[in-house]
Short mmCIF file of C-alpha atoms (C1' of nucleotides) in Angstrom, two decimals:
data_model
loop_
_atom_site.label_atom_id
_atom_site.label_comp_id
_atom_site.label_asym_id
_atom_site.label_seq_id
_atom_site.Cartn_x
_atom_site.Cartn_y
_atom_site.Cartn_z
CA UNK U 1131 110.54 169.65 76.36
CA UNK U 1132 110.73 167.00 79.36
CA UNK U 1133 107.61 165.37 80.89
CA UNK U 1134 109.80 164.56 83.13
CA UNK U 1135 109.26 166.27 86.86
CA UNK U 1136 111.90 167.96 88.10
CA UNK U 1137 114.29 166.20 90.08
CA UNK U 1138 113.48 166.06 93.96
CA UNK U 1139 115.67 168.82 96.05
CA UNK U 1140 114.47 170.30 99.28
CA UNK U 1141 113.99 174.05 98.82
CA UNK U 1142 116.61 175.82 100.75
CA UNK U 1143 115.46 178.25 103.86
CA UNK U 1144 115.40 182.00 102.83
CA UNK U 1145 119.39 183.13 102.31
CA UNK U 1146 120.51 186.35 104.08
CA UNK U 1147 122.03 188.23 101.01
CA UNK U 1148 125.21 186.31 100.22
CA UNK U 1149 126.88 186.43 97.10
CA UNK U 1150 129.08 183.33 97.40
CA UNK U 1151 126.11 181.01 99.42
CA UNK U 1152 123.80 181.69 96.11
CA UNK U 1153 126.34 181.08 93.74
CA UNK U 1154 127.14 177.66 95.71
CA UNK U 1155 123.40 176.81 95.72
CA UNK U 1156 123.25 177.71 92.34
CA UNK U 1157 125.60 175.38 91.10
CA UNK U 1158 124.26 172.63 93.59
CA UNK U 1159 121.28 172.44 92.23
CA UNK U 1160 122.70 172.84 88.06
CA UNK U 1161 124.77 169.94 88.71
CA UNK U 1162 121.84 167.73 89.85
CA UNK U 1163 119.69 169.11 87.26
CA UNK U 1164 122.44 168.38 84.49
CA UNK U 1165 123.21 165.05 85.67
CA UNK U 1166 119.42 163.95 85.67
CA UNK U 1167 118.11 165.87 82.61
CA UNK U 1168 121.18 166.13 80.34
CA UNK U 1169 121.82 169.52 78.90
CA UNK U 1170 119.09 170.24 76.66
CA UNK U 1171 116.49 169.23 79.15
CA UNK U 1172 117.35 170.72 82.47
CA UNK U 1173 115.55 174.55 82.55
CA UNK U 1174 117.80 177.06 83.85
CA UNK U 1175 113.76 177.91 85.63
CA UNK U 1176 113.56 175.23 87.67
CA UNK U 1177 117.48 175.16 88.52
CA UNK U 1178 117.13 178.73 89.74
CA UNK U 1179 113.81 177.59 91.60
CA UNK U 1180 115.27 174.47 93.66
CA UNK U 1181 118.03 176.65 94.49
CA UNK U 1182 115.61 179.05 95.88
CA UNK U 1183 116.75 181.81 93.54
CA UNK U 1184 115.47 184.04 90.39
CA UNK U 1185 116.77 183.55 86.74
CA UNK U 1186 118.64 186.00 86.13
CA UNK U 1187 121.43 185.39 88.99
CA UNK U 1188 122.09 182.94 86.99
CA UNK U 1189 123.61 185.26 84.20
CA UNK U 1190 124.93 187.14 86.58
CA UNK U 1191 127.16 184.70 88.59
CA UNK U 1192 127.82 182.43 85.98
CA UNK U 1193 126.93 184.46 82.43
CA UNK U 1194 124.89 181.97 80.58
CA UNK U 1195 123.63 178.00 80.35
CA UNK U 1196 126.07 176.82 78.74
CA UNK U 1197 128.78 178.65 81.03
CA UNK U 1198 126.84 177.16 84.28
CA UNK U 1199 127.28 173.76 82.35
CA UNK U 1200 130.66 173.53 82.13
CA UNK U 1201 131.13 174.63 85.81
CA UNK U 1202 129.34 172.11 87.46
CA UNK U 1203 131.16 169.73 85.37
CA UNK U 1204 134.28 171.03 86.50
CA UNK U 1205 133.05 170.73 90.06
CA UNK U 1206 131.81 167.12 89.44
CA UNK U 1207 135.34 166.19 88.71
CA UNK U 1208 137.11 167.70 91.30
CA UNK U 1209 137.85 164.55 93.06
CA UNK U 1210 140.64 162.41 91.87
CA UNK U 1211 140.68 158.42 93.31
CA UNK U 1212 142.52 156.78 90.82
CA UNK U 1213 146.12 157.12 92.45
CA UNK U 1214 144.79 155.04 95.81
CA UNK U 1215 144.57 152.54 93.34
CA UNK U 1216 146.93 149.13 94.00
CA UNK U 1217 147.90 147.86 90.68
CA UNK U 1218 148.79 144.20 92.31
CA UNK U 1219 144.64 144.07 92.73
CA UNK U 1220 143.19 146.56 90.89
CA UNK U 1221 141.60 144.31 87.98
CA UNK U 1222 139.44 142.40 90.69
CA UNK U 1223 139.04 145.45 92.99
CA UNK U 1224 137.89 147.08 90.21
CA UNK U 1225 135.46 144.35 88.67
CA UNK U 1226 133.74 143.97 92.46
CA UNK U 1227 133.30 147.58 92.94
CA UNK U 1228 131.48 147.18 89.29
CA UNK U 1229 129.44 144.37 90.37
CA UNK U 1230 128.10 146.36 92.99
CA UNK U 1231 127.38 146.51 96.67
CA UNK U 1232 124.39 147.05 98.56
CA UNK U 1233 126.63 150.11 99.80
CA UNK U 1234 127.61 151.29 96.23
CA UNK U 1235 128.89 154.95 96.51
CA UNK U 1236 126.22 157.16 95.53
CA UNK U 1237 127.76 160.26 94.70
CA UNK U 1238 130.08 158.05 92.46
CA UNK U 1239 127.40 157.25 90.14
CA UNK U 1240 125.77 160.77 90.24
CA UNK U 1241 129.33 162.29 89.02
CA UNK U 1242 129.17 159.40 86.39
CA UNK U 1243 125.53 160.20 84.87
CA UNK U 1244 126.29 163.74 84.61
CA UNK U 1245 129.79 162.85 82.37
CA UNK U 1246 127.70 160.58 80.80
CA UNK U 1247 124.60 162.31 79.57
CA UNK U 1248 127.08 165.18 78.84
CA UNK U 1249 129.13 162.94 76.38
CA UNK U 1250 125.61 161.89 74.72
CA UNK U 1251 124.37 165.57 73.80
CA UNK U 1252 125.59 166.84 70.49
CA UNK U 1253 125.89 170.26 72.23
CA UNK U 1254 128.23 169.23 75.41
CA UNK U 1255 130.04 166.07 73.51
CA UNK U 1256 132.85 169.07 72.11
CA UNK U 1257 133.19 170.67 75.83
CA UNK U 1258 134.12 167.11 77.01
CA UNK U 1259 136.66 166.25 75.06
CA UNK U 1260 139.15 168.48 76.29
CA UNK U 1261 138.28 167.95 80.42
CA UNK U 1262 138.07 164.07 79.76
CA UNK U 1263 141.22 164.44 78.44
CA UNK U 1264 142.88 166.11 81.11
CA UNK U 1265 141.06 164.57 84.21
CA UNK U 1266 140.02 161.51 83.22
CA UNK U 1267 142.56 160.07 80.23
CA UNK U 1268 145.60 161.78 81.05
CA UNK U 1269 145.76 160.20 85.01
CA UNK U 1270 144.79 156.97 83.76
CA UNK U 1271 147.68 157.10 81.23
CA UNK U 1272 150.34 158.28 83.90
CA UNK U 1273 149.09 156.00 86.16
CA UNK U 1274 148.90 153.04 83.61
CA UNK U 1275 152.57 154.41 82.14
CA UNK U 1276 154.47 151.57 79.85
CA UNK U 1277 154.40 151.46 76.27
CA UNK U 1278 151.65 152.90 74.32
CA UNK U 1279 150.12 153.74 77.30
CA UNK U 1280 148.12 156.71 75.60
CA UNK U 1281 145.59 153.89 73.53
CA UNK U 1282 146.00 151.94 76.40
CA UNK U 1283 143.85 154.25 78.68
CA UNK U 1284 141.72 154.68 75.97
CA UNK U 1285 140.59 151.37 75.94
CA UNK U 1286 140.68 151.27 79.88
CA UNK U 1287 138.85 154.16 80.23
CA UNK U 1288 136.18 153.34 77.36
CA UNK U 1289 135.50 149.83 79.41
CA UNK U 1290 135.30 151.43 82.72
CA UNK U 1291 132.49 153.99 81.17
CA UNK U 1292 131.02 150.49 79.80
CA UNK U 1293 130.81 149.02 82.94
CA UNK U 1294 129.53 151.94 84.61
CA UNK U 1295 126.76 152.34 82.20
CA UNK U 1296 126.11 148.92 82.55
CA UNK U 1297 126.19 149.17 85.92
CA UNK U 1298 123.54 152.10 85.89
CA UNK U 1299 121.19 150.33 83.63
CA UNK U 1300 121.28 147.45 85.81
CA UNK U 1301 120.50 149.19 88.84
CA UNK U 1302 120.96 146.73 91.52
CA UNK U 1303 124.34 144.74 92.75
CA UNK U 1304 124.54 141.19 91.44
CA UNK U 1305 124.46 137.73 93.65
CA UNK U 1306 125.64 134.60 94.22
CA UNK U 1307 126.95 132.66 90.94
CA UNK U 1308 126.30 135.79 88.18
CA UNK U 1309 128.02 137.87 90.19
CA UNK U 1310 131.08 135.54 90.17
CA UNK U 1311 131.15 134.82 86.86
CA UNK U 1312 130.65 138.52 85.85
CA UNK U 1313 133.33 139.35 88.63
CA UNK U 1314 136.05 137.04 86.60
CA UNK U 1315 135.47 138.01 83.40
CA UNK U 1316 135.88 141.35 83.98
CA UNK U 1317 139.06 140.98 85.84
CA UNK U 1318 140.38 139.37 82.94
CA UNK U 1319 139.78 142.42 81.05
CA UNK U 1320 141.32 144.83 83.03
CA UNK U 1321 144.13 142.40 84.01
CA UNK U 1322 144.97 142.46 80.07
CA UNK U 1323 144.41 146.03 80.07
CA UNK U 1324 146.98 146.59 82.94
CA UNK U 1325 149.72 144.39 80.99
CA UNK U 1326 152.24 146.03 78.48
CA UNK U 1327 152.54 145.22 75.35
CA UNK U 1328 154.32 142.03 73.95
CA UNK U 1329 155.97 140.56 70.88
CA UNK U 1330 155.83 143.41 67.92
CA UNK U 1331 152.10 143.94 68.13
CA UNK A 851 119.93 174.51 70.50
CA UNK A 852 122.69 172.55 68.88
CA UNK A 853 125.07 174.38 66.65
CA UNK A 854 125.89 171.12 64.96
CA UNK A 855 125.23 171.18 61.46
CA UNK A 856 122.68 168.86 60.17
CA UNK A 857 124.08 165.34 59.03
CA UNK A 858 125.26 165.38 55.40
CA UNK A 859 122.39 163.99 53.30
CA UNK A 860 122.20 164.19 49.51
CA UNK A 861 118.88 165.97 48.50
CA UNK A 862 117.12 163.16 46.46
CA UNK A 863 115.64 164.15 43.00
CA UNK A 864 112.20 165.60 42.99
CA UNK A 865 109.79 162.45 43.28
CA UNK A 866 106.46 162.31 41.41
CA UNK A 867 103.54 161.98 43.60
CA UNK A 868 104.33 159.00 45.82
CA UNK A 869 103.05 158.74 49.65
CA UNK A 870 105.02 155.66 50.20
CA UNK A 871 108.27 157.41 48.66
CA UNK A 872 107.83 160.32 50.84
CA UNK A 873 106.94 158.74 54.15
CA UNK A 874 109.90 156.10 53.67
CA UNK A 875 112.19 159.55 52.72
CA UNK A 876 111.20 160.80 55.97
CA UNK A 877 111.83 157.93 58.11
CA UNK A 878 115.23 157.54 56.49
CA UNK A 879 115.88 161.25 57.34
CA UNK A 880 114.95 160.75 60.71
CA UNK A 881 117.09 158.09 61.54
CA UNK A 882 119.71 159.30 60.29
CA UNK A 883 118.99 162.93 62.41
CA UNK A 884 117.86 160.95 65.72
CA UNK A 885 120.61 158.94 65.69
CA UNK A 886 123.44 161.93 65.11
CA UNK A 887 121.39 164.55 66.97
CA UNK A 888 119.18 162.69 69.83
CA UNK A 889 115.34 163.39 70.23
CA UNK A 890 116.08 166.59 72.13
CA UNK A 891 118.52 168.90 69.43
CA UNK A 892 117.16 166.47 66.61
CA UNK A 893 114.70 169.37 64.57
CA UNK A 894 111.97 168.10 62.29
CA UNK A 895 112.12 171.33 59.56
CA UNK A 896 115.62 169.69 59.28
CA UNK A 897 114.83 166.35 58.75
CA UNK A 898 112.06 167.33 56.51
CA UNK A 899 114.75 169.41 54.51
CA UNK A 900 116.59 166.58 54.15
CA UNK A 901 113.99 164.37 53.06
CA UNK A 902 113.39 166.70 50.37
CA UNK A 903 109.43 167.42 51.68
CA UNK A 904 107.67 170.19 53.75
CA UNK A 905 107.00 169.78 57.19
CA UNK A 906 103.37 169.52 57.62
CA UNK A 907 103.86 165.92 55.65
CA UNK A 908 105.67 164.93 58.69
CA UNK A 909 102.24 165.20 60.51
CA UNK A 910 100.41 163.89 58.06
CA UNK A 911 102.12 160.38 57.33
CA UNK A 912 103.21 160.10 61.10
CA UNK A 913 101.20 162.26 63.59
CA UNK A 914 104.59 164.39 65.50
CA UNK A 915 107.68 164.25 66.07
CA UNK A 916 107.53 161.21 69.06
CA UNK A 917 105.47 158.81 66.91
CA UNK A 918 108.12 159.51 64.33
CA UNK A 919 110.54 158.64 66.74
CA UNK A 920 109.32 155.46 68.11
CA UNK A 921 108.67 154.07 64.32
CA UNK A 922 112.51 155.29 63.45
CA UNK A 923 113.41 153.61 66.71
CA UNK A 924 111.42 150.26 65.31
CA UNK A 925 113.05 150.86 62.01
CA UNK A 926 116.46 150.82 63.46
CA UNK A 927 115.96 147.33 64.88
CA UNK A 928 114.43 145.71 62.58
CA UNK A 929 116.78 144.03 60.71
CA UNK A 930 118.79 141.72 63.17
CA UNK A 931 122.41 142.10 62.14
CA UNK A 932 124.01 140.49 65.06
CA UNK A 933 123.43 136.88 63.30
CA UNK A 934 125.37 137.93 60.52
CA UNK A 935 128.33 138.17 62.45
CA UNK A 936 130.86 135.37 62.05
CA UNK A 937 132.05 134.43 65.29
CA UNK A 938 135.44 133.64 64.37
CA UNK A 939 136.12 137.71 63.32
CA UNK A 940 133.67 138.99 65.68
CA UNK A 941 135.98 140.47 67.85
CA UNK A 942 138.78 141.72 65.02
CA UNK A 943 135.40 143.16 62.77
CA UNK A 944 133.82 144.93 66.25
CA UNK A 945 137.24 146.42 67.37
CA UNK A 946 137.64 148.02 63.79
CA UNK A 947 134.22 149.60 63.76
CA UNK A 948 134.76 150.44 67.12
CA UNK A 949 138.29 152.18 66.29
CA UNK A 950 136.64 154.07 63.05
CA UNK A 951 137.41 154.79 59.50
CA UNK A 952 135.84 156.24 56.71
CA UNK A 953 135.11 152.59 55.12
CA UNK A 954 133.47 151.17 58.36
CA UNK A 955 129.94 150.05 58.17
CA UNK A 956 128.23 153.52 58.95
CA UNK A 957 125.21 151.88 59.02
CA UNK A 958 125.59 149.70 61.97
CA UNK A 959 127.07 152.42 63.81
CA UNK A 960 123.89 155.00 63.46
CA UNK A 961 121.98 152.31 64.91
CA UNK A 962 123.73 152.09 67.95
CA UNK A 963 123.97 155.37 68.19
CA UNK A 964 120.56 155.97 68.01
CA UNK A 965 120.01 152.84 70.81
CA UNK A 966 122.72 155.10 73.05
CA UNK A 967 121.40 158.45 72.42
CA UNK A 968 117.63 157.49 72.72
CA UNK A 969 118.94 156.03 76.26
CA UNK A 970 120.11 158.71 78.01
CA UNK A 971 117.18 161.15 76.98
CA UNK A 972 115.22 161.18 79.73
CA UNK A 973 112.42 162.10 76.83
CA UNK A 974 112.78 158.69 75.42
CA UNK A 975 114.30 156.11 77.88
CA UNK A 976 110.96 155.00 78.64
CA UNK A 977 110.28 154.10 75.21
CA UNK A 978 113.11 151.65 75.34
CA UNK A 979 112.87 149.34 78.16
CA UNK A 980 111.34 146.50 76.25
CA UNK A 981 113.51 147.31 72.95
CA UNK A 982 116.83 146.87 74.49
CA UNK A 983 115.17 143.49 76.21
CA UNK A 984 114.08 141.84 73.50
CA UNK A 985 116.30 143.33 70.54
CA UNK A 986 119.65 143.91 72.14
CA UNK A 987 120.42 141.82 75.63
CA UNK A 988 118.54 138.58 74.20
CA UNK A 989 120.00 138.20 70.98
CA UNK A 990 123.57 138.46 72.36
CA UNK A 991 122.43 135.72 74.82
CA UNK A 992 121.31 133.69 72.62
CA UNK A 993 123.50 134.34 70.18
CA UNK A 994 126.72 134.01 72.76
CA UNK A 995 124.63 130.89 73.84
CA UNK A 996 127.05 128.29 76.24
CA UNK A 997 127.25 127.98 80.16
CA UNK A 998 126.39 131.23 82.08
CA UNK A 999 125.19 133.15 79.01
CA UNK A 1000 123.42 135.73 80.58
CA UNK A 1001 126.28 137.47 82.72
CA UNK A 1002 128.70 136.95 79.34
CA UNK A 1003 126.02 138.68 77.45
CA UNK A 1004 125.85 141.56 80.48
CA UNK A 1005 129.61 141.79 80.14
CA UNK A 1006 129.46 142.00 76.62
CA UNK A 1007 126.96 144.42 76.09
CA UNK A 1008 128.58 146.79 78.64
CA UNK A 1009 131.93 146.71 77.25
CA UNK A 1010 129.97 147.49 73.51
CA UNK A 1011 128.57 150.11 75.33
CA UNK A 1012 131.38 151.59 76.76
CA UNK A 1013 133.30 151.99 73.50
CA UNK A 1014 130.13 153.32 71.85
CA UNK A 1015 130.40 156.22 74.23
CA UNK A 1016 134.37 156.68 74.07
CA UNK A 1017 133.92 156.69 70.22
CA UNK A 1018 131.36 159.31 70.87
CA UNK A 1019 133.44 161.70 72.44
CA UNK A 1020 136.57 160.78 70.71
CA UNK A 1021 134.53 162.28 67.63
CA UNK A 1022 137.45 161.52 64.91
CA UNK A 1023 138.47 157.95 64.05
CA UNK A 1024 141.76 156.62 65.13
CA UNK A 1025 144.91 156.05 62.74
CA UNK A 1026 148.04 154.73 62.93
CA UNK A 1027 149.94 153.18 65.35
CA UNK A 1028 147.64 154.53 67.84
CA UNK A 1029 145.27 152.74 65.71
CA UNK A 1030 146.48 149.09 66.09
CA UNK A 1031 147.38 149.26 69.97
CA UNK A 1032 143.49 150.13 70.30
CA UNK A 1033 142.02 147.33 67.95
CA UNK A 1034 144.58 144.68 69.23
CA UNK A 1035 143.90 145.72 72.91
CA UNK A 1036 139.94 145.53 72.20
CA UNK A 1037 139.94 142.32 70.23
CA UNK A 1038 141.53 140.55 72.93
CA UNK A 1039 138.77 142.00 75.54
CA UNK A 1040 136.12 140.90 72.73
CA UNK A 1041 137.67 137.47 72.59
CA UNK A 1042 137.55 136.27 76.08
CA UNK A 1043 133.89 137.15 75.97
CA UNK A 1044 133.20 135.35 73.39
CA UNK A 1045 135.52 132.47 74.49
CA UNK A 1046 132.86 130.06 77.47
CA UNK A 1047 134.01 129.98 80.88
CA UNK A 1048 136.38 127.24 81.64
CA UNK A 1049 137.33 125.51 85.06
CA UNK A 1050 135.16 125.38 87.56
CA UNK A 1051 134.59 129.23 87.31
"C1'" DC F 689 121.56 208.44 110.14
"C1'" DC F 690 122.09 208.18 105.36
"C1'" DC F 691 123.81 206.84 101.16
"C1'" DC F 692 125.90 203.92 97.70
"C1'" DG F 693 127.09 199.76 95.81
"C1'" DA F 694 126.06 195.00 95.89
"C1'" DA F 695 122.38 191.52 95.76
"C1'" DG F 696 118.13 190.31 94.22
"C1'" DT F 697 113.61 190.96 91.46
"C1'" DC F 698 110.72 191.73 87.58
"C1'" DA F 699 108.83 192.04 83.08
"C1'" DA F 700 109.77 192.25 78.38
"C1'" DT F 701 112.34 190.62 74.28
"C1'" DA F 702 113.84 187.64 70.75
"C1'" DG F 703 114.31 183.43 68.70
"C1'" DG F 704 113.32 178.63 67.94
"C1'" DC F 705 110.38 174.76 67.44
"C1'" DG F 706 106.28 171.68 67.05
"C1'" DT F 707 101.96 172.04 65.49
"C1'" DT F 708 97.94 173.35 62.76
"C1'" DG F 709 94.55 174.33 59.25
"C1'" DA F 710 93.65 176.56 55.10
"C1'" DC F 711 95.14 176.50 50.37
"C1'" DA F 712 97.24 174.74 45.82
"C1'" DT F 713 98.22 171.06 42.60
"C1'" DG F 714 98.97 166.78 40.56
"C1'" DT F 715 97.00 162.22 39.37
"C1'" DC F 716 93.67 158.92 38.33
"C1'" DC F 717 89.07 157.14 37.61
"C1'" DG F 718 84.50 157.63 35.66
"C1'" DC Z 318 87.53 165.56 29.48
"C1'" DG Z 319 86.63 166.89 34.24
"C1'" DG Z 320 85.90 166.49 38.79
"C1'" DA Z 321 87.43 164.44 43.25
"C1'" DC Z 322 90.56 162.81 46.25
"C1'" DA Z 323 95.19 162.26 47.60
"C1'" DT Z 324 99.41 164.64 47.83
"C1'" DG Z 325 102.13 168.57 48.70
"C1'" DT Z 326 102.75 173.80 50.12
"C1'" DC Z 327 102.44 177.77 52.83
"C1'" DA Z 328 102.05 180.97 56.50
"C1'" DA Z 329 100.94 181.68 60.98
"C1'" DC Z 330 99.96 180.39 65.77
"C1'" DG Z 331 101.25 179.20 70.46
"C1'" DC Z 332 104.28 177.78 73.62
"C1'" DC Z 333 108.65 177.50 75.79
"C1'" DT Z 334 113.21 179.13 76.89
"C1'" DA Z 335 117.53 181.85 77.40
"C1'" DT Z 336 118.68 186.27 77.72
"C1'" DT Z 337 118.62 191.12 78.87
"C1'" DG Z 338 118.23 195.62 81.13
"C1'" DA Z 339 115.86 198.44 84.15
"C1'" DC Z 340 114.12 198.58 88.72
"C1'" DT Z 341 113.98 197.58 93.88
"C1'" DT Z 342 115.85 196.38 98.25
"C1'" DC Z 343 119.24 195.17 101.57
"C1'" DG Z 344 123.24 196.31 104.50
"C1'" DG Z 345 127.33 198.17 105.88
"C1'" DG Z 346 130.70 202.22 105.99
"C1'" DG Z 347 131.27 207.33 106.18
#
DNA sequence: CCCCGAAGTCAATAGGCGTTGACATGTCCG
DNA sequence: CGGACATGTCAACGCCTATTGACTTCGGGG
């Protein structure tokens, strides 16, 4: 279905027999796959072949595609930054790290284009819903806390994935005078996101 | 591959004999699938059904299923409905279609869909480089015009973005109170971008 | 040393999809 | 009126993929 090759991945020496090593490698190589190809495109095939292994483990260890999916999704958000978060700088923190440095964090944006390309595929939007919900939304709304704090992260979390799309499209970190002005701007939006609600809105 | 049901599409009255007819039924069809589904789950017996034609006409008036896709792509964008904005509701109108309802202007909101979905296909990124250039990130410069127009636009454009995607996975539109917060919160974010940068900034 | 279960391999199956070319039919011009 | 070309239909092919179950091999405990 892809022309595209097959994401690069250096073939792993010759296991002893070990259950829990395959299964790792396994998923290893399903979360790259996923997070380059999307769903529909990544070939259980070739995920079994970078992780140096034969098809049918995969049913075995992890009982089907779609079951393999939802794993390495689960391990891509295993992670959780947001509480080191300091609210007193957090818009501007925020809008730099968005901006970009020559020293971005990789995996970062790896865990983001697998979320991503799993939000965009009709099949994997429904499976999202409930983990965004619960590791993504929910600690952004506990963390934000205040009034109406539940649309609140909503909106925070749908310009974050903005920015981080954005951010992935552009590819490299911006300079000099567009970076500042890009810098402000978006701490004004996040600063307004952090605030509580006033008058009777 | 998907278990989503095709998008609901009223099966036009038998046409007479009409090539034009037909190949403009298809392309309709198609956008309308491409957009929902993506190029990947997207199935062309499906958006032949729809169109109310056989298959093989698919071929004939438009060669397979990518050609179809890059003329539905072109289709999309051809008529430029960011001018018709008024600036002085932009961000109020956006925030609304952004939130949902069944009155919103579906139209617009395919499109972008489409843009989104045919994005993070690896199958048809390529295809879109110069599209989102010249038909997306240009006309909101120009259209944004003012001091530092490009990183507004970039700002812009990613926070569009990043709602597309939450609306995406949200699925359902929001009501209510729940409702408000959201389009007050975004309209403000929409309003400072459209606002030019004052100070020495 | 041998045997039994776990770990790994293999080939076949079933289903879906894009594609294709042969066939039928309506429409219009001479 | 009648044939010819455009339009529309049909069935089948070929390829790809997930899945499945039977088979083989390793490796440690009795």
């Amino acid at each position: 279905m892809s022309d595209i090759t097959a994401p690069p991945r250096p073939l792993a020496a010759p296991r002893k027999r070990n259950a829990e090593a395959t299964r790792a490698a396994i998923l290893e190589a399903a979360k790259s796959h996923f997070a380059v190809l999307g769903y529909d495109c990544a070939i259980l095939r070739d995920i079994a072949r970078d992780a140096g292994v034969d098809v049918a483990l995969v049913k075995r260890y992890f009982g089907g595609k779609e079951a393999l999916f939802v794993e390495a999704l689960r391990a891509s958000f295993l992670s959780d930054a947001l509480r080191t978060w300091d609210r007193a700088t957090f818009a501007r923190d925020m809008a730099n790290m968005l901006a970009g440095s020559p020293h971005a964090d990789e995996d970062r944006t790896h865990r983001f284009q697998f979320l991503l390309r799993a939000a965009t595929s009709p099949n994997t939007a429904p499976l999202l819903n409930v983990l965004v919900q619960d590791r993504f939304l929910e600690p952004i709304r506990s963390w934000l806390g205040g009034a109406d704090a539940d649309a609140r992260a909503r909106v925070l979390a749908a310009s974050y994935i903005g920015f981080l799309v954005e951010r992935l499209i552009r590819g490299e970190a911006l300079v000099g005078r567009e970076r500042d002005v890009f810098v402000d701007r978006v701490t004004v939006i996040f600063d307004a996101l952090l605030s509580e609600p006033v008058g009777s809105i």
